[in-house]
XYZ file of C-alpha atoms in Angstrom:
771
model
C 41.283 -98.478 -8.104
C 41.863 -98.566 -4.360
C 42.194 -94.813 -4.239
C 38.966 -94.337 -6.187
C 36.953 -96.765 -4.002
C 38.297 -95.219 -0.845
C 37.213 -91.813 -2.079
C 33.718 -93.102 -2.759
C 33.455 -94.494 0.776
C 34.617 -91.200 2.311
C 32.171 -89.088 0.362
C 29.037 -90.876 1.514
C 28.287 -89.417 5.003
C 28.958 -86.347 7.001
C 30.620 -83.107 7.341
C 33.691 -83.562 5.089
C 31.767 -84.722 2.058
C 32.520 -81.824 -0.228
C 36.091 -81.501 0.938
C 36.917 -85.205 0.465
C 35.458 -85.292 -3.009
C 37.752 -82.488 -4.063
C 40.766 -84.037 -2.365
C 40.127 -87.430 -3.957
C 39.804 -85.832 -7.344
C 43.133 -84.072 -6.850
C 44.776 -87.319 -5.716
C 43.553 -89.284 -8.670
C 44.624 -86.530 -11.013
C 48.069 -86.499 -9.439
C 48.431 -90.245 -9.891
C 47.524 -90.017 -13.540
C 50.021 -87.212 -14.092
C 52.689 -89.234 -12.287
C 51.982 -92.245 -14.452
C 52.493 -90.168 -17.546
C 55.983 -89.308 -16.357
C 57.201 -92.861 -15.655
C 60.472 -93.793 -17.439
C 58.789 -96.631 -19.262
C 56.903 -94.165 -21.415
C 58.853 -92.685 -24.286
C 59.398 -88.927 -24.351
C 57.959 -88.688 -27.857
C 54.534 -89.287 -26.383
C 54.875 -86.148 -24.250
C 55.698 -84.006 -27.221
C 52.456 -84.925 -28.905
C 50.413 -83.468 -25.996
C 49.062 -79.962 -26.154
C 51.451 -77.518 -24.658
C 49.392 -76.464 -21.635
C 49.294 -76.303 -17.852
C 47.744 -79.321 -16.115
C 45.903 -78.779 -12.845
C 42.447 -78.005 -11.460
C 41.346 -75.768 -8.612
C 43.319 -76.267 -5.445
C 41.681 -76.513 -2.000
C 43.008 -76.078 1.523
C 41.330 -76.244 4.952
C 41.216 -73.182 7.190
C 42.581 -73.037 10.692
C 45.074 -75.847 9.983
C 48.379 -75.220 11.824
C 51.578 -75.270 9.720
C 53.281 -78.681 9.408
C 56.899 -79.666 9.090
C 57.480 -80.405 6.347
C 54.746 -78.131 4.903
C 51.584 -79.779 3.655
C 51.323 -80.299 -0.098
C 48.032 -79.102 -1.529
C 48.686 -79.495 -5.279
C 51.209 -79.716 -8.095
C 52.057 -77.550 -11.080
C 52.592 -79.409 -14.365
C 53.575 -78.180 -17.823
C 54.710 -80.090 -20.940
C 57.696 -77.765 -21.289
C 58.993 -78.619 -17.862
C 62.431 -80.260 -17.813
C 65.486 -80.336 -15.580
C 66.503 -76.797 -16.477
C 63.005 -75.370 -16.006
C 61.722 -73.695 -12.877
C 58.217 -72.807 -11.579
C 57.495 -69.350 -10.159
C 54.360 -68.246 -8.183
C 52.989 -64.711 -8.020
C 49.774 -63.139 -6.715
C 47.880 -63.250 -3.393
C 49.876 -65.074 -0.710
C 52.607 -66.136 -3.166
C 55.992 -66.951 -1.591
C 54.410 -66.334 1.827
C 51.355 -68.419 2.548
C 52.049 -70.561 -0.517
C 55.322 -71.650 -2.132
C 56.321 -74.027 -4.965
C 59.396 -76.291 -4.997
C 61.550 -77.374 -7.937
C 59.199 -80.252 -8.718
C 56.136 -77.972 -8.911
C 54.643 -79.041 -5.582
C 52.524 -76.266 -3.982
C 52.670 -76.244 -0.208
C 50.939 -74.118 2.458
C 53.197 -72.470 5.043
C 50.740 -70.760 7.462
C 47.327 -71.094 9.084
C 44.506 -69.657 6.954
C 41.187 -68.104 7.981
C 38.354 -68.380 5.490
C 36.410 -65.563 7.237
C 39.292 -63.188 6.474
C 39.980 -64.439 2.905
C 38.091 -67.279 1.300
C 40.212 -67.705 -1.863
C 43.541 -66.644 -3.338
C 44.205 -65.704 -6.965
C 47.703 -66.768 -8.089
C 49.677 -66.848 -11.304
C 52.090 -69.654 -12.347
C 55.099 -69.008 -14.601
C 57.613 -71.425 -16.192
C 61.108 -70.083 -16.965
C 64.488 -71.448 -17.889
C 66.628 -71.408 -14.763
C 69.727 -70.541 -16.726
C 68.580 -68.038 -19.310
C 65.641 -66.752 -17.216
C 63.531 -66.844 -20.350
C 59.867 -67.706 -20.097
C 59.127 -71.150 -21.543
C 55.352 -70.816 -21.692
C 52.755 -68.186 -21.113
C 51.562 -67.470 -17.569
C 48.367 -68.977 -16.310
C 46.190 -68.188 -13.287
C 44.583 -70.510 -10.794
C 42.612 -70.248 -7.531
C 43.283 -71.729 -4.136
C 39.988 -72.091 -2.271
C 39.995 -72.052 1.555
C 37.596 -74.702 2.864
C 35.307 -73.685 5.794
C 35.076 -75.333 9.179
C 32.497 -74.586 11.890
C 34.599 -72.190 13.931
C 32.079 -69.297 14.390
C 28.948 -68.977 16.511
C 25.744 -67.149 15.541
C 25.586 -63.465 16.532
C 22.384 -61.501 17.313
C 21.954 -57.723 16.928
C 22.464 -55.825 20.210
C 18.779 -54.939 20.793
C 15.774 -56.699 19.308
C 12.192 -55.641 19.934
C 8.828 -55.986 18.264
C 5.201 -55.113 18.887
C 1.705 -56.345 18.189
C -1.736 -54.937 18.864
C -3.610 -56.369 21.770
C -6.413 -58.821 20.942
C -4.732 -59.730 17.626
C -5.775 -63.021 16.008
C -3.829 -66.194 16.721
C -1.120 -66.726 14.125
C -0.440 -63.033 13.654
C 3.198 -62.216 12.939
C 4.801 -60.355 15.825
C 8.335 -59.867 14.505
C 11.309 -61.536 12.804
C 14.740 -62.197 14.269
C 17.921 -62.879 12.326
C 21.338 -63.906 13.600
C 24.492 -63.910 11.479
C 27.204 -66.598 11.238
C 30.571 -65.858 9.680
C 30.902 -69.453 8.410
C 30.073 -70.465 4.850
C 26.297 -69.978 4.434
C 26.194 -72.632 1.684
C 27.155 -75.303 4.206
C 25.658 -76.486 7.449
C 28.289 -74.411 9.220
C 26.546 -71.188 8.217
C 22.927 -72.332 8.414
C 20.992 -71.212 11.541
C 17.923 -72.567 13.323
C 15.865 -70.742 16.018
C 14.014 -71.915 19.128
C 11.990 -70.150 21.879
C 13.158 -70.857 25.418
C 10.091 -69.335 27.175
C 6.655 -67.874 26.391
C 5.767 -70.886 24.310
C 2.164 -70.720 25.542
C 1.688 -67.354 23.833
C 4.229 -67.352 20.963
C 6.061 -69.706 18.634
C 8.911 -69.265 16.160
C 9.286 -70.639 12.630
C 12.589 -70.999 10.735
C 12.400 -69.495 7.245
C 15.603 -68.961 5.232
C 17.881 -68.543 8.240
C 15.314 -66.156 9.804
C 13.085 -66.749 12.791
C 9.481 -65.555 12.478
C 7.637 -65.107 15.803
C 3.865 -65.588 15.723
C 1.050 -65.469 18.304
C -0.586 -68.646 19.563
C -3.617 -66.900 21.128
C -5.871 -63.867 20.613
C -6.152 -63.058 24.298
C -3.218 -60.640 24.557
C -4.412 -57.646 26.647
C -2.259 -54.548 27.117
C -4.197 -53.521 30.207
C -3.127 -56.821 31.890
C 0.438 -57.065 30.579
C 1.961 -54.596 28.164
C 5.373 -56.249 27.587
C 6.930 -59.719 27.275
C 10.628 -60.703 27.406
C 11.263 -63.820 25.300
C 14.542 -65.806 25.197
C 15.530 -67.070 21.732
C 18.303 -69.548 20.879
C 20.054 -69.476 17.487
C 22.117 -72.641 16.550
C 24.132 -73.437 13.446
C 24.095 -76.931 11.845
C 20.371 -77.174 12.676
C 20.006 -80.734 11.336
C 22.543 -82.245 13.735
C 22.789 -82.223 17.489
C 26.224 -80.668 17.529
C 27.063 -77.124 16.537
C 27.498 -73.640 17.947
C 24.608 -71.667 19.543
C 23.815 -68.239 20.991
C 20.961 -66.847 23.074
C 19.342 -63.401 23.214
C 16.343 -61.706 24.831
C 13.775 -60.013 22.597
C 11.177 -57.517 23.851
C 7.607 -57.849 22.605
C 5.444 -54.795 23.334
C 1.678 -55.118 23.329
C 0.289 -51.957 21.742
C -2.978 -50.449 22.811
C -6.196 -50.275 20.840
C -9.434 -48.532 21.773
C -11.115 -51.529 23.407
C -12.216 -50.047 26.746
C -15.320 -48.135 27.699
C -15.136 -44.413 28.532
C -17.159 -43.508 31.623
C -17.624 -40.523 33.931
C -15.773 -40.738 37.234
C -18.757 -39.232 39.083
C -22.471 -39.365 38.571
C -23.053 -35.710 39.552
C -21.019 -32.530 39.071
C -21.593 -29.190 40.885
C -20.223 -25.808 39.773
C -20.649 -22.112 40.746
C -20.615 -19.449 38.008
C -20.798 -15.672 38.347
C -23.456 -14.086 36.205
C -20.951 -11.635 34.669
C -18.849 -14.471 33.193
C -18.241 -13.988 29.492
C -19.071 -16.499 26.742
C -16.273 -19.024 26.466
C -15.618 -18.998 30.217
C -14.468 -22.468 31.354
C -16.739 -23.599 34.173
C -15.028 -26.868 35.122
C -13.793 -30.305 34.065
C -15.921 -33.413 33.634
C -13.390 -36.188 34.255
C -13.666 -39.271 32.045
C -12.122 -42.627 32.934
C -10.745 -44.845 30.145
C -8.125 -47.583 30.613
C -6.820 -47.126 27.085
C -3.856 -44.927 26.322
C -4.589 -41.266 25.687
C -3.883 -41.576 21.978
C -6.595 -44.251 21.683
C -9.158 -42.466 23.826
C -11.863 -40.852 21.742
C -14.790 -39.932 23.971
C -17.608 -37.669 22.851
C -19.564 -35.712 25.489
C -22.853 -34.022 24.671
C -25.095 -31.676 26.689
C -28.768 -32.463 27.027
C -31.533 -29.819 27.514
C -29.066 -26.867 27.798
C -26.998 -27.230 24.664
C -27.777 -23.623 23.683
C -26.302 -22.293 26.959
C -23.411 -24.662 27.710
C -20.783 -26.327 25.573
C -18.310 -29.168 26.176
C -14.946 -29.625 24.479
C -12.425 -32.448 24.894
C -9.003 -31.418 26.234
C -5.636 -33.130 25.720
C -6.272 -35.476 28.655
C -9.517 -36.558 26.955
C -11.667 -35.006 29.687
C -14.633 -32.732 29.080
C -14.255 -28.957 29.560
C -17.619 -27.361 30.377
C -17.900 -23.755 29.148
C -20.438 -21.001 28.556
C -22.003 -20.262 25.214
C -24.019 -17.249 26.407
C -23.882 -15.119 29.593
C -25.963 -16.218 32.570
C -28.463 -13.961 34.356
C -29.056 -14.379 38.056
C -32.274 -12.388 37.895
C -33.673 -14.721 35.237
C -32.510 -18.169 36.396
C -30.527 -18.889 39.551
C -29.893 -22.627 38.993
C -29.277 -24.636 35.817
C -29.735 -28.423 35.822
C -28.960 -30.675 32.874
C -27.459 -34.068 32.026
C -24.440 -34.986 29.908
C -23.715 -38.156 27.938
C -20.340 -39.697 27.133
C -20.051 -42.043 24.170
C -17.194 -43.684 22.326
C -16.696 -45.989 19.397
C -14.566 -48.949 20.541
C -12.605 -51.341 18.351
C -12.263 -54.875 19.764
C -11.767 -58.345 18.384
C -14.451 -59.632 20.749
C -17.717 -60.315 18.855
C -19.728 -59.079 21.818
C -18.002 -55.689 21.801
C -16.934 -55.186 18.205
C -18.115 -51.831 16.878
C -20.462 -51.312 19.838
C -21.288 -47.770 20.943
C -20.990 -47.397 24.721
C -22.209 -44.395 26.681
C -22.902 -43.234 30.214
C -24.846 -40.350 31.761
C -24.049 -37.809 34.484
C -25.947 -34.847 35.984
C -24.589 -31.291 36.160
C -25.775 -28.531 38.540
C -24.788 -24.892 37.853
C -25.417 -22.348 40.630
C -25.476 -18.750 39.337
C -23.853 -16.187 41.672
C -25.288 -12.664 41.690
C -22.881 -9.773 40.995
C -23.281 -6.031 40.494
C -23.288 -5.823 36.727
C -22.474 -2.786 34.597
C -25.044 -1.285 32.246
C -25.886 -3.300 29.155
C -26.356 -1.676 25.748
C -29.159 -2.956 23.578
C -26.509 -3.310 20.842
C -22.819 -4.071 21.132
C -22.121 -1.986 18.022
C -24.071 0.843 16.442
C -23.930 1.973 12.832
C -25.113 5.389 11.633
C -24.673 7.460 8.515
C -25.056 11.148 7.665
C -24.388 13.328 4.641
C -21.365 15.569 4.617
C -21.608 19.352 4.457
C -24.091 21.650 6.182
C -26.779 19.911 8.232
C -30.256 20.960 9.199
C -30.800 18.357 11.910
C -27.700 17.507 13.943
C -29.243 14.323 15.411
C -27.760 11.220 13.805
C -29.237 8.549 16.093
C -29.350 7.327 19.673
C -27.822 4.664 21.926
C -29.579 2.943 24.784
C -28.425 0.979 27.825
C -29.975 -0.261 31.048
C -28.865 -1.600 34.406
C -29.623 -5.356 34.558
C -29.529 -5.496 38.377
C -32.629 -5.496 40.543
C -32.052 -1.948 41.814
C -31.750 -0.712 38.174
C -29.863 2.588 38.479
C -30.336 5.395 35.980
C -27.775 5.611 33.183
C -25.641 8.579 32.093
C -23.969 8.622 28.673
C -20.687 10.247 27.663
C -18.015 10.249 24.972
C -14.490 10.437 26.370
C -12.703 11.307 23.116
C -12.384 15.117 22.997
C -11.668 15.029 19.240
C -14.858 13.166 18.433
C -17.142 15.260 16.153
C -20.211 13.739 17.812
C -21.768 14.652 21.156
C -24.126 12.464 23.204
C -27.042 13.539 25.360
C -26.109 12.363 28.886
C -29.685 11.364 29.736
C -31.439 10.385 26.510
C -28.399 8.995 24.641
C -29.109 11.018 21.469
C -26.069 11.454 19.228
C -25.634 14.820 17.483
C -22.984 16.478 15.361
C -20.731 19.136 16.862
C -19.342 20.340 13.551
C -19.792 20.014 9.812
C -18.225 16.847 8.322
C -16.295 16.450 5.098
C -16.207 12.991 3.540
C -13.117 13.836 1.520
C -11.319 14.723 4.754
C -12.437 11.596 6.634
C -15.019 9.155 5.288
C -15.865 7.440 8.587
C -15.547 7.809 12.353
C -15.373 5.170 15.063
C -15.779 6.092 18.710
C -16.964 4.683 22.010
C -19.990 5.729 24.020
C -19.759 5.150 27.757
C -22.776 4.201 29.828
C -22.319 4.591 33.608
C -24.604 3.971 36.548
C -25.727 7.315 37.962
C -24.230 6.631 41.388
C -20.851 7.364 42.985
C -18.305 4.920 41.554
C -20.978 3.506 39.292
C -20.045 0.707 36.927
C -19.414 1.525 33.281
C -19.806 -0.250 29.975
C -18.950 0.741 26.421
C -20.502 0.473 22.997
C -18.787 0.998 19.658
C -20.342 3.486 17.223
C -19.445 3.551 13.539
C -20.443 6.737 11.733
C -20.245 6.731 7.959
C -20.081 10.078 6.162
C -22.161 10.007 2.970
C -20.998 11.880 -0.088
C -22.550 14.846 -1.805
C -21.290 16.367 -5.027
C -19.344 19.251 -3.505
C -15.997 18.956 -5.294
C -15.123 19.986 -8.816
C -12.996 17.630 -10.918
C -9.282 18.293 -11.413
C -7.148 17.890 -14.513
C -4.589 15.033 -14.550
C -1.798 13.832 -16.852
C -0.723 17.398 -17.550
C 2.915 16.453 -18.044
C 2.053 14.062 -20.875
C 1.068 16.869 -23.209
C 3.924 18.446 -25.227
C 4.670 19.689 -28.744
C 7.421 18.217 -30.877
C 9.102 20.537 -33.310
C 8.284 18.092 -36.084
C 4.553 17.841 -35.248
C 2.225 18.610 -38.124
C -1.282 20.051 -37.950
C -3.775 17.420 -36.839
C -1.258 15.667 -34.555
C -2.585 14.557 -31.150
C 0.032 15.957 -28.781
C -1.335 14.332 -25.620
C -4.303 13.081 -23.646
C -5.448 14.557 -20.361
C -7.720 13.040 -17.770
C -9.634 14.227 -14.755
C -10.208 13.020 -11.215
C -13.000 13.837 -8.801
C -12.797 13.413 -5.008
C -16.522 12.756 -4.859
C -18.060 9.325 -5.197
C -20.139 8.404 -8.225
C -19.145 11.535 -10.088
C -20.358 9.846 -13.272
C -18.986 11.001 -16.594
C -16.658 14.008 -16.744
C -16.854 16.272 -19.785
C -14.127 18.507 -21.255
C -14.462 21.769 -23.185
C -12.177 24.681 -24.022
C -12.884 27.700 -21.829
C -11.341 29.953 -24.485
C -10.905 29.377 -28.177
C -7.303 28.597 -29.105
C -5.687 29.313 -32.450
C -3.080 26.588 -32.025
C -4.964 23.758 -30.280
C -8.278 21.964 -30.316
C -9.801 19.576 -27.762
C -11.740 16.363 -28.363
C -13.743 14.781 -25.526
C -13.175 11.020 -25.768
C -16.236 10.175 -23.654
C -14.236 8.062 -21.163
C -13.175 10.828 -18.760
C -10.264 11.731 -21.023
C -9.746 14.332 -23.718
C -7.249 14.529 -26.601
C -5.354 17.714 -27.422
C -4.853 18.198 -31.169
C -2.478 20.592 -32.906
C -4.075 23.021 -35.370
C -0.874 24.308 -36.922
C 2.800 23.415 -36.884
C 6.073 25.281 -36.959
C 6.859 25.337 -33.223
C 10.466 25.659 -32.131
C 12.329 25.361 -28.835
C 14.338 28.469 -29.693
C 11.333 30.712 -29.092
C 10.378 30.488 -25.428
C 6.723 31.369 -25.701
C 4.124 30.363 -23.142
C 1.470 28.004 -24.513
C -1.448 27.766 -22.120
C -4.725 26.040 -22.780
C -7.664 26.701 -20.472
C -9.870 23.619 -20.148
C -13.239 23.587 -18.442
C -14.044 20.279 -16.673
C -17.589 19.409 -15.591
C -18.675 16.347 -13.604
C -21.960 14.505 -13.958
C -23.125 14.835 -10.343
C -26.030 16.729 -8.853
C -25.573 19.613 -8.664
C -22.952 19.732 -11.351
C -19.510 21.024 -10.399
C -17.146 22.584 -12.890
C -13.597 23.829 -12.831
C -11.294 25.605 -15.261
C -7.701 24.367 -15.270
C -4.704 25.852 -17.061
C -2.651 23.402 -19.098
C 0.885 24.557 -19.882
C 2.248 22.944 -23.045
C 5.995 22.603 -23.596
C 7.840 22.654 -26.910
C 10.343 19.774 -27.186
C 12.956 18.344 -29.490
C 11.849 14.786 -30.188
C 12.995 11.626 -31.913
C 10.797 9.401 -33.980
C 8.217 8.482 -32.793
C 7.737 11.470 -30.464
C 10.488 10.457 -28.006
C 11.451 13.530 -26.001
C 15.105 14.592 -26.000
C 14.902 18.166 -24.716
C 12.063 20.479 -23.735
C 11.944 24.257 -23.421
C 8.981 25.509 -21.455
C 8.062 29.112 -20.773
C 8.712 29.874 -17.119
C 7.051 32.761 -15.350
C 9.008 34.466 -12.654
C 7.114 34.932 -9.456
C 6.638 33.681 -5.996
C 3.720 32.161 -4.182
C 1.879 33.974 -1.416
C 2.941 31.412 1.167
C 6.615 31.899 0.281
C 6.263 35.685 0.590
C 4.591 35.345 3.978
C 7.380 33.058 5.204
C 10.057 35.533 4.102
C 8.263 38.474 5.732
C 7.884 36.523 8.966
C 11.620 35.796 9.047
C 12.459 39.480 8.453
C 10.131 40.640 11.254
C 11.622 38.089 13.642
C 15.167 39.279 12.914
C 14.167 42.925 13.424
C 12.545 42.186 16.785
C 15.676 40.368 17.960
C 17.916 43.285 16.908
C 15.676 45.836 18.696
C 15.695 43.780 21.880
C 19.494 43.561 21.822
C 19.845 47.335 21.318
C 17.379 48.099 24.098
C 19.183 45.752 26.504
C 22.557 47.362 25.817
C 21.097 50.863 26.253
C 19.519 49.840 29.530
C 22.804 48.421 30.811
C 24.625 51.611 29.841
C 22.062 53.769 31.677
C 22.411 51.625 34.777
C 26.178 52.025 34.684
C 25.920 55.820 34.295
C 23.359 56.132 37.082
C 25.484 54.074 39.425
C 28.638 55.982 38.593
C 26.857 59.311 39.167
C 24.966 58.257 42.305
C 27.774 56.576 44.157
C 30.496 59.209 44.596
C 32.750 56.933 46.554
C 33.298 54.776 43.439
C 35.901 57.327 42.299
C 38.367 55.798 44.753
C 40.207 53.414 42.514
C 42.881 52.148 44.896
C 43.186 51.667 48.577
C 45.972 49.118 49.104
C 48.767 51.715 49.350
C 49.375 54.395 51.995
C 50.645 56.998 49.518
C 52.270 60.267 50.456
C 49.679 61.527 52.878
C 47.127 64.209 52.359
C 49.170 65.908 49.666
C 49.003 62.796 47.428
C 45.919 63.357 45.327
C 47.037 61.562 42.147
C 45.118 58.349 42.841
C 41.931 59.908 44.256
C 39.481 62.576 43.253
C 39.768 64.591 46.459
C 37.548 67.394 45.235
C 34.599 65.063 44.945
C 35.154 63.811 48.453
C 35.471 67.348 49.686
C 32.319 68.455 47.955
C 30.555 65.420 49.315
C 31.757 66.234 52.771
C 30.680 69.901 52.580
C 27.446 69.103 50.786
C 24.611 69.420 53.271
C 22.829 66.510 51.631
C 25.591 64.198 52.813
C 25.794 65.449 56.390
C 24.608 63.267 59.204
C 22.262 65.848 60.591
C 20.170 66.102 57.393
C 18.454 62.808 56.761
C 19.871 59.416 55.954
C 23.492 58.904 55.111
C 24.867 58.279 51.617
C 25.820 54.807 52.758
C 22.673 54.070 54.666
C 21.992 51.109 52.352
C 25.020 49.375 53.804
C 24.552 47.640 57.100
C 27.313 48.773 59.485
C 28.159 46.978 62.682
C 28.772 48.922 65.863
C 32.303 50.216 66.294
C 33.179 47.939 69.134
C 36.434 46.240 69.858
C 37.230 43.395 67.410
C 34.300 44.054 65.041
C 36.142 45.936 62.303
C 37.794 42.846 60.754
C 34.486 41.038 60.695
C 32.758 43.987 59.066
C 35.356 44.138 56.305
C 34.893 40.416 55.546
C 31.116 40.869 55.413
C 31.400 43.716 52.930
C 33.810 41.776 50.769
C 31.379 38.847 50.660
C 28.481 41.151 49.727
C 30.519 42.654 46.895
C 31.452 39.216 45.559
C 27.812 38.083 45.390
C 26.236 41.279 44.066
C 25.935 40.570 40.343
C 23.933 43.692 39.457
C 26.309 46.274 40.916
C 29.744 47.400 39.830
C 32.498 46.061 42.130
C 33.618 48.726 44.608
C 36.260 49.063 47.251
C 34.855 48.381 50.729
C 37.125 51.068 52.163
C 35.091 53.649 50.282
C 32.306 53.452 52.818
C 34.492 55.049 55.416
C 34.954 58.263 53.470
C 31.946 59.486 55.451
C 30.565 57.290 58.185
C 27.298 59.028 58.871
C 25.565 59.946 62.066
C 25.246 56.467 63.509
C 28.995 55.701 63.574
C 30.715 55.969 66.975
C 33.979 56.868 65.244
C 32.464 59.580 63.081
C 34.321 60.350 59.864
C 37.660 58.643 59.306
C 38.505 60.945 56.424
C 41.264 63.458 56.920
C 39.411 65.939 54.774
C 38.164 68.951 56.629
C 39.599 67.612 59.877
C 42.834 67.388 61.734
C 44.204 65.721 64.785
C 44.753 69.005 66.503
C 41.378 70.541 65.834
C 39.279 67.515 66.593
C 37.456 67.134 69.827
C 37.194 63.366 69.417
C 39.234 60.915 71.416
C 40.895 58.337 69.184
C 42.463 56.274 71.916
C 40.130 53.384 71.077
C 42.042 52.834 67.804
C 44.745 51.071 69.811
C 42.134 48.597 70.937
C 41.478 47.581 67.356
C 44.841 45.878 67.071
C 48.131 46.262 65.169
C 46.423 46.655 61.814
C 45.147 50.125 62.839
C 48.334 51.329 64.539
C 49.274 53.563 61.607
C 45.782 55.045 61.563
C 46.046 55.821 65.269
C 49.384 57.558 64.726
C 47.882 59.710 61.931
C 45.268 60.999 64.356
C 47.864 61.879 66.964
C 47.347 58.934 69.264
C 50.607 57.496 70.416
C 50.751 54.335 72.299
C 53.639 55.643 74.417
C 51.638 58.698 75.361
C 48.814 56.591 76.421
C 51.123 54.506 78.532
C 52.756 57.554 80.146
C 49.454 59.190 80.817
C 48.366 56.105 82.585
């Protein structure tokens, strides 16, 4: 009874209420079980009890350090337990955090943390210690870890909220929530919230472990203060003064609404605009002032008196962009004056301003600047039409332009496109056809007409002209679907072997009619009345083995005015078909022949080849004649070698001496009778040291003369002509003894001509002795 009353006293107040109730219950239960085992009670009483385990849930406090001896938290009991029996634990924490002794006492061996594991599931077994046989079936039980207040509340890293300015008092701004790892079903895990500043504008209410922040006033104004930093304290065990707490800073943003008036920054705006500015030209900006954020600005600006000339649009910065609707004319109006209004719907919680429409006026002055303007057409685009084919009157219309300036120059018209089929009168602007038009070739033409001031460097402007070519019935219809008509070998008389159609390039050709131009013994034609005609077989018996041409001449007539008709030939093939009339193989009569265009192409190729061959033959003949004429005219070309001295005058194997002799004796080659044979060759004077240079010059001329046959430069000395100081160097018809010339100057030419000097009887030793 003392244990029970003590338990009742301990369970009345405070923090350990739940824990003590459980512990007292366990203690009382243990006493009762111990009383049942006292020696005074006979063992027969135990045998009458139900064979079962006897315990309840077991509880242990967290964060309790291990004790020595270990703390007992419960006891295992079973009716089959005796001195030879033994308890065994298995499961979570068995034989580590929890162990059982031989008497069935469960003890805790380590410090536990409820936040890591709040309960342990274990299994108890009873076995015979000797035989190791199980005495009763296993049973499970739970050890619950009791919580203590060992954790503090934790806030999220960043907390922020927002509310519209001018919101009503009591409006919810945001909610905050901190977490506590302790048991939420006890005071340890319950959290209360409190504001540490800003209590004149906001308050916080605790609802289900959450703090709800509300406004205390409706005077929040973003334009005065757009953000508030509020300190909030979260504390566990909110009903007692003790406990753990944490503090954080939350950000409350005041969002903007359209509660401010839009006004012009200036009362008057001045702009200059050239008169040649195009519609849509942006004249300037009308700046609007509004304290609200851009997303909440919604001004509307309207033009008074001049709304047909000027326009205003709102840009991204919510300012007004003034632009032109129509061009301005300096000659008509030099200054434009008008007013503009700005208005805006505002949304405010203030009764004096709620839904009110505020506006403000400003004046705008536009000064028009005069410029030299190009001619102006009376229309920006002209449209004309004319019938195709021959024309009686080539005039299709006229264009007109004028100079808008005060001096008003005359205008000249032109069309720059050389391929345009239309010409324009440069003075009157009349448009006329240059050639006959064909609608089927091109149904319409678009071109530009240029108007230019009739002054040097006059300004130009352009107008677009669209010319539509109207149709006349000048084309005959043509047969179509020819390939869809064929004869099957199995076709019987009366079979429709195909349907042909017709097309007409003209417009509105109306109904096309079909008739046979010639009567056919094998086929008949039926006009279907829908621009098609059916071909019907009169008799059967056709075969692909007999390649016979089957041609049907069909006359096609359109319904235009005047009517146009055409006769087309329809070739019909004979085919082997499957049922129903599916073509397998066709044999059509083919006519050998060639088109006129193909014949012309072949003839042109043949003529071209012949011309090329003739040119080649003529060139070769010309080259041969040149070679013959050169070989006959230049006698000295018979000298084929000169780089050997040979056997003297008796050696005539390498040279045609007779030709040289005849040339020497021929009066036509003598110096006294006209120009020399080698007069075409420029010869330097026979002075000392010039011979080597002359030879090099002649070699260079021979190398670069592509038209002549290469010749030996020594040939030119076979006969030197009348202008040479040395005369003839040839030994023909001369000798050293019979010559009256003095060859002593050959020694002055150097060692290269020593042999030549010796041949002409000049000895260097004689010269020296004579001296």
